[in-house]
CSV table of C-alpha atoms and ligand atoms in Angstrom, one decimal:
chain,number,residue,atom,x,y,z
A,1,UNK,CA,0.0,0.0,0.0
A,2,UNK,CA,1.3,3.4,-0.9
A,3,UNK,CA,0.1,6.5,1.1
A,4,UNK,CA,1.1,10.0,-0.1
A,5,UNK,CA,1.3,12.6,2.7
A,6,UNK,CA,1.0,16.0,1.1
A,7,UNK,CA,2.3,18.9,3.2
A,8,UNK,CA,0.4,21.8,1.6
A,9,UNK,CA,3.2,24.2,2.5
A,10,UNK,CA,6.6,24.3,0.8
A,11,UNK,CA,8.9,24.2,3.9
A,12,UNK,CA,10.7,21.0,3.0
A,13,UNK,CA,12.3,20.5,6.4
A,14,UNK,CA,8.7,20.4,7.9
A,15,UNK,CA,7.7,17.9,5.1
A,16,UNK,CA,10.6,15.6,6.2
A,17,UNK,CA,9.5,15.7,9.8
A,18,UNK,CA,5.9,15.0,8.9
A,19,UNK,CA,7.0,12.0,6.8
A,20,UNK,CA,9.0,10.6,9.7
A,21,UNK,CA,6.0,11.0,12.1
A,22,UNK,CA,3.7,9.3,9.6
A,23,UNK,CA,6.1,6.4,8.9
A,24,UNK,CA,6.5,5.8,12.6
A,25,UNK,CA,2.8,4.8,13.0
A,26,UNK,CA,1.8,2.8,9.9
A,27,UNK,CA,1.9,-1.0,9.8
A,28,UNK,CA,4.2,-3.3,7.8
A,29,UNK,CA,3.7,-3.2,4.0
A,30,UNK,CA,2.7,0.5,4.0
A,31,UNK,CA,4.9,2.9,2.1
A,32,UNK,CA,4.6,6.6,3.0
A,33,UNK,CA,6.0,9.3,0.8
A,34,UNK,CA,5.8,12.9,2.1
A,35,UNK,CA,5.7,15.6,-0.5
A,36,UNK,CA,5.1,19.3,-0.9
A,37,UNK,CA,3.8,21.2,-3.9
A,38,UNK,CA,6.5,22.7,-6.2
A,39,UNK,CA,5.2,26.2,-5.6
A,40,UNK,CA,3.1,27.8,-2.8
A,41,UNK,CA,3.3,29.5,0.5
A,42,UNK,CA,6.1,28.4,3.0
A,43,UNK,CA,3.4,28.2,5.7
A,44,UNK,CA,-0.3,28.4,5.9
A,45,UNK,CA,-1.7,30.7,8.5
A,46,UNK,CA,-4.1,33.0,6.7
A,47,UNK,CA,-7.1,32.6,4.3
A,48,UNK,CA,-4.8,33.9,1.5
A,49,UNK,CA,-2.2,31.2,2.3
A,50,UNK,CA,-4.9,28.6,2.4
A,51,UNK,CA,-6.3,29.6,-1.0
A,52,UNK,CA,-2.8,29.9,-2.6
A,53,UNK,CA,-1.9,26.4,-1.4
A,54,UNK,CA,-4.9,24.6,-3.0
A,55,UNK,CA,-3.7,24.5,-6.6
A,56,UNK,CA,-0.4,22.9,-5.5
A,57,UNK,CA,-2.3,20.3,-3.4
A,58,UNK,CA,-4.5,19.4,-6.3
A,59,UNK,CA,-1.4,19.1,-8.6
A,60,UNK,CA,0.1,16.6,-6.1
A,61,UNK,CA,-3.1,14.6,-6.0
A,62,UNK,CA,-3.2,14.5,-9.8
A,63,UNK,CA,0.5,13.3,-9.9
A,64,UNK,CA,-0.3,10.7,-7.2
A,65,UNK,CA,-3.2,9.4,-9.4
A,66,UNK,CA,-0.8,8.9,-12.3
A,67,UNK,CA,1.6,7.0,-10.0
A,68,UNK,CA,-1.0,4.6,-8.6
A,69,UNK,CA,-1.1,6.0,-5.0
A,70,UNK,CA,-3.7,4.2,-2.8
A,71,UNK,CA,-4.7,7.2,-0.5
A,72,UNK,CA,-3.7,10.6,0.6
A,73,UNK,CA,-3.2,12.7,3.8
A,74,UNK,CA,-3.5,16.5,3.6
A,75,UNK,CA,-1.1,17.5,6.3
A,76,UNK,CA,-2.1,21.1,7.1
A,77,UNK,CA,-4.6,21.8,9.9
A,78,UNK,CA,-6.8,24.0,7.6
A,79,UNK,CA,-7.5,20.9,5.5
A,80,UNK,CA,-7.0,23.1,2.3
A,81,UNK,CA,-8.5,21.7,-0.8
A,82,UNK,CA,-9.9,18.6,1.0
A,83,UNK,CA,-13.2,18.3,-0.9
A,84,UNK,CA,-11.6,19.1,-4.3
A,85,UNK,CA,-8.9,16.5,-3.6
A,86,UNK,CA,-11.7,13.9,-2.9
A,87,UNK,CA,-13.1,14.6,-6.4
A,88,UNK,CA,-9.7,13.9,-8.0
A,89,UNK,CA,-8.5,10.9,-6.1
A,90,UNK,CA,-9.7,7.3,-6.6
A,91,UNK,CA,-8.5,6.4,-3.1
A,92,UNK,CA,-9.5,8.0,0.3
A,93,UNK,CA,-8.3,11.5,1.2
A,94,UNK,CA,-8.1,12.5,4.9
A,95,UNK,CA,-7.2,15.9,6.2
A,96,UNK,CA,-5.4,16.2,9.5
A,97,UNK,CA,-7.9,18.6,11.2
A,98,UNK,CA,-10.8,16.2,10.5
A,99,UNK,CA,-8.9,13.1,11.5
A,100,UNK,CA,-7.5,14.7,14.7
A,101,UNK,CA,-10.9,16.1,15.8
A,102,UNK,CA,-12.7,12.8,15.0
A,103,UNK,CA,-10.0,10.8,16.9
A,104,UNK,CA,-10.2,13.1,19.9
A,105,UNK,CA,-13.9,12.6,20.1
A,106,UNK,CA,-13.3,8.9,20.8
A,107,UNK,CA,-11.0,9.7,23.7
A,108,UNK,CA,-12.8,12.1,26.0
A,109,UNK,CA,-15.8,14.4,26.6
A,110,UNK,CA,-14.3,17.5,25.1
A,111,UNK,CA,-11.0,18.5,23.4
A,112,UNK,CA,-9.0,21.7,23.2
A,113,UNK,CA,-7.1,22.6,20.0
A,114,UNK,CA,-3.7,24.2,20.6
A,115,UNK,CA,-2.5,26.0,17.5
A,116,UNK,CA,-0.1,28.6,16.0
A,117,UNK,CA,-1.4,32.1,15.4
A,118,UNK,CA,-4.7,33.6,16.8
A,119,UNK,CA,-5.8,34.4,13.2
A,120,UNK,CA,-6.2,30.7,12.5
A,121,UNK,CA,-8.7,30.2,15.3
A,122,UNK,CA,-11.8,31.2,13.3
A,123,UNK,CA,-11.0,28.8,10.5
A,124,UNK,CA,-10.5,25.9,13.0
A,125,UNK,CA,-13.8,26.7,14.7
A,126,UNK,CA,-15.5,26.7,11.2
A,127,UNK,CA,-14.0,23.2,10.6
A,128,UNK,CA,-15.3,21.8,13.9
A,129,UNK,CA,-18.7,23.1,12.9
A,130,UNK,CA,-18.4,21.7,9.3
A,131,UNK,CA,-17.4,18.3,10.6
A,132,UNK,CA,-20.2,18.2,13.2
A,133,UNK,CA,-17.8,18.2,16.1
A,134,UNK,CA,-18.6,21.6,17.7
A,135,UNK,CA,-20.1,19.9,20.8
A,136,UNK,CA,-16.7,18.2,21.4
A,137,UNK,CA,-14.5,21.1,20.5
A,138,UNK,CA,-14.4,23.1,23.7
A,139,UNK,CA,-11.9,25.8,22.6
A,140,UNK,CA,-9.2,26.7,20.1
A,141,UNK,CA,-6.1,28.3,21.7
A,142,UNK,CA,-3.2,30.1,20.0
A,143,UNK,CA,0.4,29.9,21.1
A,144,UNK,CA,1.4,32.9,19.0
A,145,UNK,CA,4.2,30.8,17.4
A,146,UNK,CA,4.3,31.2,13.6
A,147,UNK,CA,4.3,27.9,11.7
A,148,UNK,CA,7.9,28.1,10.5
A,149,UNK,CA,9.2,29.1,14.0
A,150,UNK,CA,8.0,25.8,15.5
A,151,UNK,CA,11.2,24.4,14.0
A,152,UNK,CA,13.5,27.2,15.2
A,153,UNK,CA,12.1,28.7,18.4
A,154,UNK,CA,14.0,27.0,21.3
A,155,UNK,CA,11.0,27.9,23.6
A,156,UNK,CA,8.4,26.3,21.2
A,157,UNK,CA,8.0,23.1,23.2
A,158,UNK,CA,7.6,24.9,26.5
A,159,UNK,CA,5.1,27.4,25.0
A,160,UNK,CA,3.0,24.7,23.5
A,161,UNK,CA,3.1,22.7,26.8
A,162,UNK,CA,2.0,25.8,28.8
A,163,UNK,CA,-0.8,26.7,26.3
A,164,UNK,CA,-2.0,23.1,26.5
A,165,UNK,CA,-2.2,23.1,30.3
A,166,UNK,CA,-4.0,26.4,30.3
A,167,UNK,CA,-6.4,25.2,27.6
A,168,UNK,CA,-7.3,22.0,29.5
A,169,UNK,CA,-8.1,24.2,32.6
A,170,UNK,CA,-9.9,27.0,30.8
A,171,UNK,CA,-12.0,24.7,28.7
A,172,UNK,CA,-12.6,21.9,31.2
A,173,UNK,CA,-11.5,19.5,28.5
A,174,UNK,CA,-9.8,16.2,28.8
A,175,UNK,CA,-8.0,15.8,25.4
A,176,UNK,CA,-5.6,18.0,23.5
A,177,UNK,CA,-5.5,18.3,19.7
A,178,UNK,CA,-2.4,19.7,18.1
A,179,UNK,CA,-3.5,22.4,15.6
A,180,UNK,CA,-0.5,22.3,13.2
A,181,UNK,CA,1.3,19.6,11.3
A,182,UNK,CA,4.5,21.2,12.4
A,183,UNK,CA,3.8,20.1,16.0
A,184,UNK,CA,3.7,16.4,15.1
A,185,UNK,CA,7.1,15.6,16.6
A,186,UNK,CA,6.1,17.2,19.9
A,187,UNK,CA,3.1,14.9,20.5
A,188,UNK,CA,4.6,12.0,22.5
A,189,UNK,CA,6.5,14.3,24.9
A,190,UNK,CA,3.4,16.5,25.4
A,191,UNK,CA,1.2,13.4,26.1
A,192,UNK,CA,3.7,12.2,28.7
A,193,UNK,CA,4.1,15.7,30.4
A,194,UNK,CA,0.3,16.5,30.3
A,195,UNK,CA,-1.0,13.1,31.3
A,196,UNK,CA,-4.0,13.3,28.9
A,197,UNK,CA,-4.4,12.0,25.4
A,198,UNK,CA,-2.7,14.3,22.8
A,199,UNK,CA,-3.8,13.8,19.2
A,200,UNK,CA,-1.5,14.7,16.3
A,201,UNK,CA,-3.5,14.9,13.1
A,202,UNK,CA,-0.6,13.5,10.9
A,203,UNK,CA,-0.6,10.2,12.8
A,204,UNK,CA,-4.4,10.1,13.1
A,205,UNK,CA,-4.9,10.8,9.4
A,206,UNK,CA,-2.3,8.4,8.0
A,207,UNK,CA,-3.5,5.5,10.2
A,208,UNK,CA,-7.1,6.4,9.1
A,209,UNK,CA,-6.1,6.3,5.4
A,210,UNK,CA,-4.3,2.9,6.1
A,211,UNK,CA,-7.5,1.6,7.7
A,212,UNK,CA,-9.8,2.8,4.9
A,213,UNK,CA,-7.6,1.3,2.2
A,214,UNK,CA,-7.3,-2.0,4.1
A,215,UNK,CA,-11.1,-2.1,4.4
A,216,UNK,CA,-11.5,-1.5,0.6
A,217,UNK,CA,-13.3,1.8,1.3
A,218,UNK,CA,-12.9,5.0,-0.7
A,219,UNK,CA,-14.9,8.3,-1.4
A,220,UNK,CA,-18.3,7.6,-3.0
A,221,UNK,CA,-18.3,8.5,-6.7
A,222,UNK,CA,-22.1,8.5,-6.9
A,223,UNK,CA,-22.9,12.2,-6.6
A,224,UNK,CA,-21.0,15.2,-5.3
A,225,UNK,CA,-17.5,13.5,-5.3
A,226,UNK,CA,-17.7,12.0,-8.8
A,227,UNK,CA,-14.7,13.1,-11.0
A,228,UNK,CA,-15.5,16.7,-12.1
A,229,UNK,CA,-16.3,17.3,-15.8
A,230,UNK,CA,-13.3,18.3,-17.9
A,231,UNK,CA,-13.6,21.9,-19.1
A,232,UNK,CA,-11.6,24.6,-20.7
A,233,UNK,CA,-9.6,27.2,-18.8
A,234,UNK,CA,-9.4,30.7,-20.0
A,235,UNK,CA,-5.9,32.0,-19.6
A,236,UNK,CA,-5.8,35.9,-19.7
B,1,2AL,C1,-0.8,24.9,9.7
B,1,2AL,C2,-0.3,23.6,9.3
B,1,2AL,O1,-0.7,22.5,9.8
B,1,2AL,N1,0.6,23.8,8.4
B,1,2AL,C3,0.7,25.1,8.1
B,1,2AL,O2,1.5,25.6,7.3
B,1,2AL,N2,-0.1,25.8,8.9
B,1,2AL,N3,-1.7,25.1,10.7
B,1,2AL,C4,-1.8,26.3,11.4
B,1,2AL,N4,-2.8,26.3,12.3
B,1,2AL,O3,-1.1,27.2,11.3
């Protein structure tokens, strides 16, 4: 089985870490390749970044289809291009926000999302609503750390840990969801320090794709998610 993990941003060091975290949790016989689009924003933390990332995500899905990929993970917590990717792919496509929030709902009464910049909070709240998980999502909390600084800020771990402790208290929640793919490598240490389940969407999504492929399940082609009709593009 081949799973393609698409990091929708173009920071290749982050793509490599995401790939390692995904490979650490899949079963034998599963190959994971982590890729980024050739062009696009270095991080995704605004609506413009989100929109700019989508063409590159769809190009990676189209390439994966020509290479026989069995399923895809979209490894950005905004799940950019998720529904469009489902139209293009023959195998399942799972976004890390949806996977993390659904997984967290198995594990407790309410979860807190701990994320990067405050400006991403609204989009995450919208996603919780869209996925029908607003009753479980008790709060979304920003650390103030820009995505690319998760890799370079020596205080990043301590800041995420403190924000998570505060979020659990403020929200009366019992599970933490990491709101950025760039936090994937912090997950195990946070879970051990916090003493509650901590869900990394990269691990949740890649194991979900593995399970769906193993079950022989993929996106229904019957209505909305059928392949879109080919049409001309006007280039100005
Ligand atoms: C993200 C993420 O997962 N990747 C990225 O570039 N931005 N999420 C976020 N909340 O900032």
